[in-house]
XYZ file of C-alpha atoms in Angstrom:
246
model
C 12.530 74.585 -80.587
C 14.035 77.037 -78.109
C 15.480 75.570 -74.970
C 16.241 77.595 -71.877
C 17.050 75.075 -69.154
C 20.666 74.399 -68.280
C 20.400 70.676 -69.004
C 19.137 71.294 -72.528
C 21.540 74.135 -73.271
C 24.480 71.798 -72.641
C 23.576 69.707 -75.678
C 22.057 66.277 -76.068
C 24.140 63.195 -75.313
C 22.951 59.651 -75.975
C 21.998 59.258 -72.301
C 20.192 62.592 -72.289
C 18.325 61.708 -75.469
C 17.097 58.500 -73.803
C 16.084 60.473 -70.721
C 14.096 62.934 -72.827
C 12.251 60.112 -74.529
C 11.414 58.432 -71.222
C 10.297 61.685 -69.594
C 8.182 62.738 -72.569
C 6.360 59.412 -72.537
C 5.826 59.521 -68.768
C 4.619 63.100 -68.802
C 2.179 62.343 -71.610
C 0.896 59.301 -69.712
C 0.334 61.318 -66.536
C -1.590 63.982 -68.456
C -3.827 61.366 -70.068
C -4.192 59.154 -66.989
C -3.416 61.214 -63.869
C -2.651 59.693 -60.491
C -5.243 60.393 -57.847
C -3.946 62.898 -55.329
C -1.388 64.529 -57.622
C -0.981 67.118 -60.327
C 2.194 67.547 -62.353
C 3.372 70.255 -64.699
C 6.671 71.360 -66.196
C 8.548 74.133 -64.402
C 9.569 75.356 -67.857
C 7.459 74.284 -70.819
C 10.608 73.884 -72.925
C 12.444 71.537 -70.568
C 11.418 68.080 -69.371
C 14.065 67.732 -66.654
C 12.244 69.735 -63.952
C 8.660 69.096 -62.871
C 6.469 70.816 -60.326
C 4.304 68.421 -58.357
C 1.218 69.250 -56.324
C 0.509 66.638 -53.669
C -2.941 66.553 -52.089
C -3.207 65.165 -48.571
C -5.068 61.828 -48.626
C -8.458 61.586 -46.867
C -8.510 60.042 -43.396
C -4.885 61.015 -42.709
C -3.308 63.912 -40.825
C -2.593 65.531 -44.190
C -6.229 65.487 -45.369
C -7.111 68.677 -47.249
C -3.481 69.717 -47.614
C -1.777 71.059 -50.725
C 1.965 70.497 -50.799
C 4.165 71.641 -53.647
C 7.390 69.891 -54.560
C 9.934 69.952 -57.356
C 11.303 66.883 -59.126
C 14.659 67.147 -60.893
C 15.750 64.414 -63.257
C 19.371 63.546 -64.098
C 20.638 63.378 -67.679
C 20.868 59.581 -67.457
C 17.316 58.994 -66.171
C 15.943 56.350 -65.672
C 19.300 54.748 -64.860
C 19.752 57.233 -62.014
C 16.929 58.470 -59.770
C 15.435 61.957 -59.687
C 15.388 64.104 -56.554
C 12.349 65.557 -54.818
C 12.346 68.744 -52.774
C 9.274 70.132 -51.062
C 8.647 73.822 -51.682
C 5.910 73.820 -49.049
C 6.665 73.420 -45.358
C 6.316 69.734 -44.458
C 6.966 68.504 -40.916
C 7.748 64.845 -41.425
C 10.382 62.330 -40.222
C 11.626 61.746 -43.774
C 11.777 65.341 -44.968
C 14.863 67.418 -44.176
C 14.431 70.967 -42.907
C 15.612 72.063 -46.364
C 12.613 70.305 -47.907
C 14.632 67.487 -49.484
C 12.817 64.160 -49.357
C 14.610 61.070 -48.064
C 12.984 57.901 -49.384
C 14.501 54.515 -50.231
C 13.097 54.373 -53.746
C 15.190 57.440 -54.696
C 18.465 56.120 -53.279
C 21.058 54.661 -55.692
C 21.052 50.835 -55.626
C 24.264 50.333 -53.689
C 24.973 47.973 -50.812
C 24.958 50.159 -47.700
C 24.422 48.032 -44.556
C 24.459 51.103 -42.285
C 21.372 52.540 -43.985
C 19.218 49.572 -43.018
C 17.921 49.429 -46.598
C 18.042 46.429 -48.892
C 19.323 47.068 -52.440
C 15.936 45.893 -53.750
C 14.248 48.751 -51.866
C 16.330 51.322 -53.700
C 16.151 52.815 -57.157
C 16.120 50.716 -60.285
C 15.388 51.737 -63.901
C 11.973 50.057 -63.877
C 10.672 52.692 -61.460
C 8.657 55.588 -62.886
C 7.306 58.932 -61.754
C 4.016 57.154 -61.132
C 5.548 54.614 -58.726
C 7.607 57.355 -57.046
C 4.583 59.539 -56.306
C 2.564 56.618 -54.989
C 5.493 55.805 -52.682
C 5.542 59.412 -51.463
C 1.872 59.230 -50.469
C 2.527 55.970 -48.645
C 5.485 57.524 -46.837
C 3.460 60.548 -45.730
C 1.076 58.287 -43.880
C 3.631 55.704 -42.736
C 6.999 57.397 -42.077
C 10.255 55.497 -41.827
C 11.519 56.320 -38.349
C 14.490 53.951 -38.450
C 16.671 56.419 -40.387
C 14.896 59.785 -40.116
C 15.900 62.925 -41.974
C 14.207 65.022 -39.294
C 14.947 63.488 -35.890
C 12.669 65.861 -33.948
C 9.730 65.069 -36.230
C 10.480 61.365 -35.871
C 10.442 61.548 -32.062
C 7.155 63.505 -32.124
C 5.596 61.052 -34.561
C 6.500 58.051 -32.408
C 5.086 59.750 -29.309
C 1.879 60.496 -31.202
C 1.609 56.934 -32.523
C 2.571 55.208 -29.245
C 0.039 57.325 -27.336
C -2.615 56.513 -29.974
C -3.117 60.200 -30.651
C -3.161 61.386 -27.038
C 0.097 63.284 -27.523
C -1.061 66.034 -29.903
C 2.201 67.898 -30.634
C 2.932 66.185 -33.977
C -0.704 66.311 -35.069
C -1.074 70.014 -34.275
C 1.984 70.952 -36.344
C 0.609 69.043 -39.341
C -2.814 70.690 -38.951
C -1.246 74.152 -38.994
C 0.711 73.285 -42.119
C -2.422 71.955 -43.828
C -4.273 75.210 -43.094
C -1.324 77.239 -44.392
C -1.165 75.077 -47.524
C -4.809 75.803 -48.325
C -4.001 79.505 -48.440
C -1.260 78.697 -50.941
C -3.728 76.619 -52.972
C -6.126 79.565 -53.127
C -3.330 81.795 -54.448
C -2.508 79.179 -57.101
C -6.148 78.803 -58.093
C -6.232 75.143 -57.036
C -9.322 73.379 -55.699
C -8.119 70.951 -53.041
C -10.095 67.694 -52.736
C -11.447 67.221 -49.230
C -13.545 64.073 -49.678
C -12.628 60.600 -50.851
C -14.919 61.023 -53.863
C -13.209 64.238 -54.964
C -9.770 62.829 -54.217
C -10.288 59.865 -56.520
C -11.805 61.923 -59.335
C -8.910 63.747 -60.929
C -11.172 65.443 -63.462
C -12.762 67.468 -60.700
C -9.438 69.000 -59.667
C -8.419 71.642 -62.197
C -5.745 74.301 -62.059
C -6.842 77.698 -63.328
C -3.411 78.120 -64.878
C -3.409 74.603 -66.341
C -2.204 74.464 -69.922
C -1.678 71.656 -72.347
C 1.958 71.065 -73.231
C 2.612 70.118 -76.832
C 5.322 67.453 -76.798
C 5.546 67.334 -80.587
C 8.776 69.338 -80.589
C 10.393 66.881 -78.211
C 9.387 63.937 -80.395
C 10.634 65.800 -83.480
C 14.010 66.149 -81.799
C 14.097 62.401 -81.143
C 13.274 61.660 -84.791
C 15.971 64.062 -86.004
C 18.562 62.508 -83.671
C 17.590 58.961 -84.647
C 17.695 59.920 -88.315
C 21.131 61.511 -87.948
C 22.401 58.463 -86.051
C 21.056 56.161 -88.765
C 22.698 58.308 -91.467
C 26.020 58.118 -89.633
C 25.709 54.354 -89.390
C 24.839 54.060 -93.089
C 27.734 56.323 -94.015
C 30.132 54.212 -91.942
C 28.891 51.034 -93.584
C 29.301 52.555 -97.073
C 32.831 53.709 -96.298
C 33.769 50.310 -94.909
C 32.337 48.598 -97.987
C 34.325 50.797 -100.371
C 37.481 50.249 -98.350
C 37.101 46.480 -98.490
C 36.649 46.619 -102.275
């Protein structure tokens, strides 16, 4: 199999091999049982370490009808270290930096940092998956964390909007403009954006025109080859040790 991503070109370590296995299984699971409100695909069909994510704004929220693209990058030691998420679409939100980088507790390393206001249990741990991450992102869109905002101006606007019970429209109007702009992007990408709760919860109705099925057989073949080579090395070591002891 040809590989063209930097991570794969650097060779496969034990950690990276484990990451590939985990990512292949998760990607396969998300293709077979998608999460409502999301679509995922590989940025490069020959590399599992970068995913493109399409996030659909949930019904009955400010983001309803929106189509927001993001990129997930996974480290070589995933799932022991968290991935990163960066929005490619413009997203005005208290927890999204102007650069598009997402700031969310679940993607922070599990260290004790009293100044962050986060408990270690709220941070990353290896039991988390892409599925739990994306569900957390949707939750964060609707309920921002304004205690440690990545975008202070957006945080101030959001609190004014919430405290005024919607009377202060500045935050809401910015989101509406971004939703309209995102629909234009969806049309270019050939994506049908769900606008009702029924459509939103029926993933089969949301199809990308450029959607293709990724064959993960090559990735699994690589795992088998690596496991076989590792087993051969272990057997060879045992044989050599046995002869030496004789």
